[in-house]
PDB file of C-alpha atoms in Angstrom:
ATOM      1  CA  MET A  23       0.000   0.000   0.000  1.00  0.00           C
ATOM      2  CA  THR A  24       1.316   3.431  -0.962  1.00  0.00           C
ATOM      3  CA  ILE A  25       0.254   6.525   0.954  1.00  0.00           C
ATOM      4  CA  LEU A  26       0.832   9.925  -0.579  1.00  0.00           C
ATOM      5  CA  PHE A  27       0.919  13.105   1.454  1.00  0.00           C
ATOM      6  CA  MET A  28       0.069  16.318  -0.307  1.00  0.00           C
ATOM      7  CA  MET A  29       1.935  19.293   1.094  1.00  0.00           C
ATOM      8  CA  PRO A  30       0.965  22.826   0.151  1.00  0.00           C
ATOM      9  CA  VAL A  31       3.641  24.615  -1.841  1.00  0.00           C
ATOM     10  CA  THR A  32       4.268  28.292  -1.317  1.00  0.00           C
ATOM     11  CA  THR A  33       5.476  30.206  -4.351  1.00  0.00           C
ATOM     12  CA  PHE A  34       7.402  33.425  -3.995  1.00  0.00           C
ATOM     13  CA  ASP A  35       7.787  36.337  -6.335  1.00  0.00           C
ATOM     14  CA  PRO A  36      11.431  36.290  -7.575  1.00  0.00           C
ATOM     15  CA  TYR A  37      11.800  39.813  -6.128  1.00  0.00           C
ATOM     16  CA  VAL A  38      11.619  38.330  -2.609  1.00  0.00           C
ATOM     17  CA  LEU A  39      14.805  36.307  -3.050  1.00  0.00           C
ATOM     18  CA  ASP A  40      16.600  38.496  -5.586  1.00  0.00           C
ATOM     19  CA  VAL A  41      16.110  41.912  -3.970  1.00  0.00           C
ATOM     20  CA  LEU A  42      14.297  41.779  -0.643  1.00  0.00           C
ATOM     21  CA  MET A  43      16.484  39.095   0.971  1.00  0.00           C
ATOM     22  CA  PRO A  44      19.796  40.889   0.294  1.00  0.00           C
ATOM     23  CA  ASP A  45      18.196  44.171   1.385  1.00  0.00           C
ATOM     24  CA  LEU A  46      16.832  42.918   4.713  1.00  0.00           C
ATOM     25  CA  VAL A  47      19.648  40.509   5.541  1.00  0.00           C
ATOM     26  CA  GLY A  48      22.589  42.480   4.151  1.00  0.00           C
ATOM     27  CA  HIS A  49      21.643  46.150   4.263  1.00  0.00           C
ATOM     28  CA  GLU A  50      19.316  46.146   7.300  1.00  0.00           C
ATOM     29  CA  HIS A  51      21.272  43.385   9.100  1.00  0.00           C
ATOM     30  CA  ALA A  52      17.907  41.862   9.982  1.00  0.00           C
ATOM     31  CA  PRO A  53      17.713  38.238   8.816  1.00  0.00           C
ATOM     32  CA  SER A  54      14.928  37.728  11.349  1.00  0.00           C
ATOM     33  CA  ALA A  55      12.771  40.263   9.474  1.00  0.00           C
ATOM     34  CA  PHE A  56      13.250  38.331   6.243  1.00  0.00           C
ATOM     35  CA  LEU A  57      12.395  35.078   8.016  1.00  0.00           C
ATOM     36  CA  VAL A  58       9.221  36.572   9.501  1.00  0.00           C
ATOM     37  CA  TYR A  59       8.222  38.054   6.118  1.00  0.00           C
ATOM     38  CA  VAL A  60       8.580  34.652   4.417  1.00  0.00           C
ATOM     39  CA  TYR A  61       6.748  32.962   7.313  1.00  0.00           C
ATOM     40  CA  LEU A  62       3.840  35.414   7.085  1.00  0.00           C
ATOM     41  CA  TRP A  63       3.721  35.058   3.282  1.00  0.00           C
ATOM     42  CA  HIS A  64       3.438  31.274   3.691  1.00  0.00           C
ATOM     43  CA  ARG A  65       0.804  31.460   6.438  1.00  0.00           C
ATOM     44  CA  ILE A  66      -1.318  33.950   4.447  1.00  0.00           C
ATOM     45  CA  GLU A  67      -1.047  31.906   1.257  1.00  0.00           C
ATOM     46  CA  ALA A  68      -2.067  28.773   3.198  1.00  0.00           C
ATOM     47  CA  ASN A  69      -5.024  30.794   4.518  1.00  0.00           C
ATOM     48  CA  GLY A  70      -6.276  31.505   1.011  1.00  0.00           C
ATOM     49  CA  GLY A  71      -4.757  34.983   0.846  1.00  0.00           C
ATOM     50  CA  ARG A  72      -6.669  36.177   3.894  1.00  0.00           C
ATOM     51  CA  ALA A  73      -5.073  37.949   6.853  1.00  0.00           C
ATOM     52  CA  VAL A  74      -3.685  35.810   9.663  1.00  0.00           C
ATOM     53  CA  GLN A  75      -4.005  36.653  13.340  1.00  0.00           C
ATOM     54  CA  LEU A  76      -0.781  35.815  15.176  1.00  0.00           C
ATOM     55  CA  SER A  77       0.812  36.862  18.436  1.00  0.00           C
ATOM     56  CA  TYR A  78       4.516  37.670  18.749  1.00  0.00           C
ATOM     57  CA  ALA A  79       4.865  34.531  20.868  1.00  0.00           C
ATOM     58  CA  MET A  80       3.298  32.364  18.145  1.00  0.00           C
ATOM     59  CA  ILE A  81       5.464  33.923  15.423  1.00  0.00           C
ATOM     60  CA  GLY A  82       8.526  33.342  17.598  1.00  0.00           C
ATOM     61  CA  LEU A  83       7.572  29.760  18.380  1.00  0.00           C
ATOM     62  CA  GLU A  84       6.840  28.827  14.776  1.00  0.00           C
ATOM     63  CA  THR A  85       9.972  30.508  13.347  1.00  0.00           C
ATOM     64  CA  GLY A  86      12.380  29.550  16.127  1.00  0.00           C
ATOM     65  CA  LEU A  87      12.894  33.191  17.100  1.00  0.00           C
ATOM     66  CA  SER A  88      12.424  34.729  20.526  1.00  0.00           C
ATOM     67  CA  ARG A  89       9.262  36.744  21.113  1.00  0.00           C
ATOM     68  CA  ILE A  90      11.197  40.010  21.302  1.00  0.00           C
ATOM     69  CA  THR A  91      13.079  39.225  18.069  1.00  0.00           C
ATOM     70  CA  ALA A  92       9.763  38.486  16.341  1.00  0.00           C
ATOM     71  CA  GLN A  93       8.398  41.779  17.708  1.00  0.00           C
ATOM     72  CA  ARG A  94      11.397  43.727  16.378  1.00  0.00           C
ATOM     73  CA  ALA A  95      11.112  41.999  12.997  1.00  0.00           C
ATOM     74  CA  ILE A  96       7.425  42.927  12.771  1.00  0.00           C
ATOM     75  CA  ALA A  97       8.260  46.543  13.675  1.00  0.00           C
ATOM     76  CA  LEU A  98      10.861  46.704  10.877  1.00  0.00           C
ATOM     77  CA  LEU A  99       8.490  45.142   8.341  1.00  0.00           C
ATOM     78  CA  LEU A 100       5.769  47.619   9.307  1.00  0.00           C
ATOM     79  CA  ARG A 101       8.177  50.559   9.056  1.00  0.00           C
ATOM     80  CA  ARG A 102       9.325  49.373   5.615  1.00  0.00           C
ATOM     81  CA  GLN A 103       5.653  48.913   4.612  1.00  0.00           C
ATOM     82  CA  LEU A 104       6.204  45.265   3.724  1.00  0.00           C
ATOM     83  CA  ILE A 105       3.310  44.129   5.927  1.00  0.00           C
ATOM     84  CA  SER A 106       0.187  45.683   7.379  1.00  0.00           C
ATOM     85  CA  ALA A 107      -1.277  44.963  10.779  1.00  0.00           C
ATOM     86  CA  THR A 108      -4.763  45.665  12.096  1.00  0.00           C
ATOM     87  CA  SER A 109      -6.145  45.217  15.593  1.00  0.00           C
ATOM     88  CA  VAL A 110      -9.566  45.684  17.109  1.00  0.00           C
ATOM     89  CA  SER A 111      -7.941  47.199  20.211  1.00  0.00           C
ATOM     90  CA  ARG A 112      -4.519  48.235  21.435  1.00  0.00           C
ATOM     91  CA  THR A 113      -4.018  44.973  23.327  1.00  0.00           C
ATOM     92  CA  ALA A 114      -5.631  42.593  20.811  1.00  0.00           C
ATOM     93  CA  VAL A 115      -3.578  40.149  18.760  1.00  0.00           C
ATOM     94  CA  PRO A 116      -3.103  41.785  15.338  1.00  0.00           C
ATOM     95  CA  SER A 117      -4.017  40.387  11.951  1.00  0.00           C
ATOM     96  CA  TYR A 118      -1.278  40.614   9.343  1.00  0.00           C
ATOM     97  CA  LEU A 119      -1.204  40.931   5.579  1.00  0.00           C
ATOM     98  CA  VAL A 120       1.911  40.761   3.426  1.00  0.00           C
ATOM     99  CA  LEU A 121       2.338  43.726   1.107  1.00  0.00           C
ATOM    100  CA  ARG A 122       4.145  43.647  -2.213  1.00  0.00           C
ATOM    101  CA  PRO A 123       4.980  47.300  -2.956  1.00  0.00           C
ATOM    102  CA  TRP A 124       7.249  46.352  -5.881  1.00  0.00           C
ATOM    103  CA  ALA A 125       4.295  44.714  -7.674  1.00  0.00           C
ATOM    104  CA  GLU A 126       2.199  47.870  -7.226  1.00  0.00           C
ATOM    105  CA  ARG A 127       5.030  50.045  -8.595  1.00  0.00           C
ATOM    106  CA  LYS A 128       5.448  47.690 -11.555  1.00  0.00           C
ATOM    107  CA  ARG A 129       1.718  47.838 -12.320  1.00  0.00           C
ATOM    108  CA  ALA A 130       1.752  51.650 -12.118  1.00  0.00           C
ATOM    109  CA  ARG A 131       4.677  51.804 -14.599  1.00  0.00           C
ATOM    110  CA  GLU A 132       2.895  49.433 -16.986  1.00  0.00           C
ATOM    111  CA  ASN A 133      -0.333  51.492 -16.845  1.00  0.00           C
ATOM    112  CA  SER A 134       1.352  54.837 -17.488  1.00  0.00           C
TER     113      SER A 134
END
């Protein structure tokens, strides 16, 4: 008897590995931010493109980072406008979406 397991495959825009990774890891010296960005991209894609609600502790646990490192990575990604976060209150666990500003710029250039 053969049992096959189907695993979801996450596909990334080439920009993520060609430009964003060297920028975050090399220029920003923040490999944790790149790791969290890729993690969020995967979680959102697995969720059908819908926002995911995750605590810093959960992000840290699932990426192998500490909670504070996950928090700092999220702060950098928010500042760089690579993700968005929404909360119903100041203390609520936020919902995250991955942003792709390079795709929006490319579309704007193609439409002009």
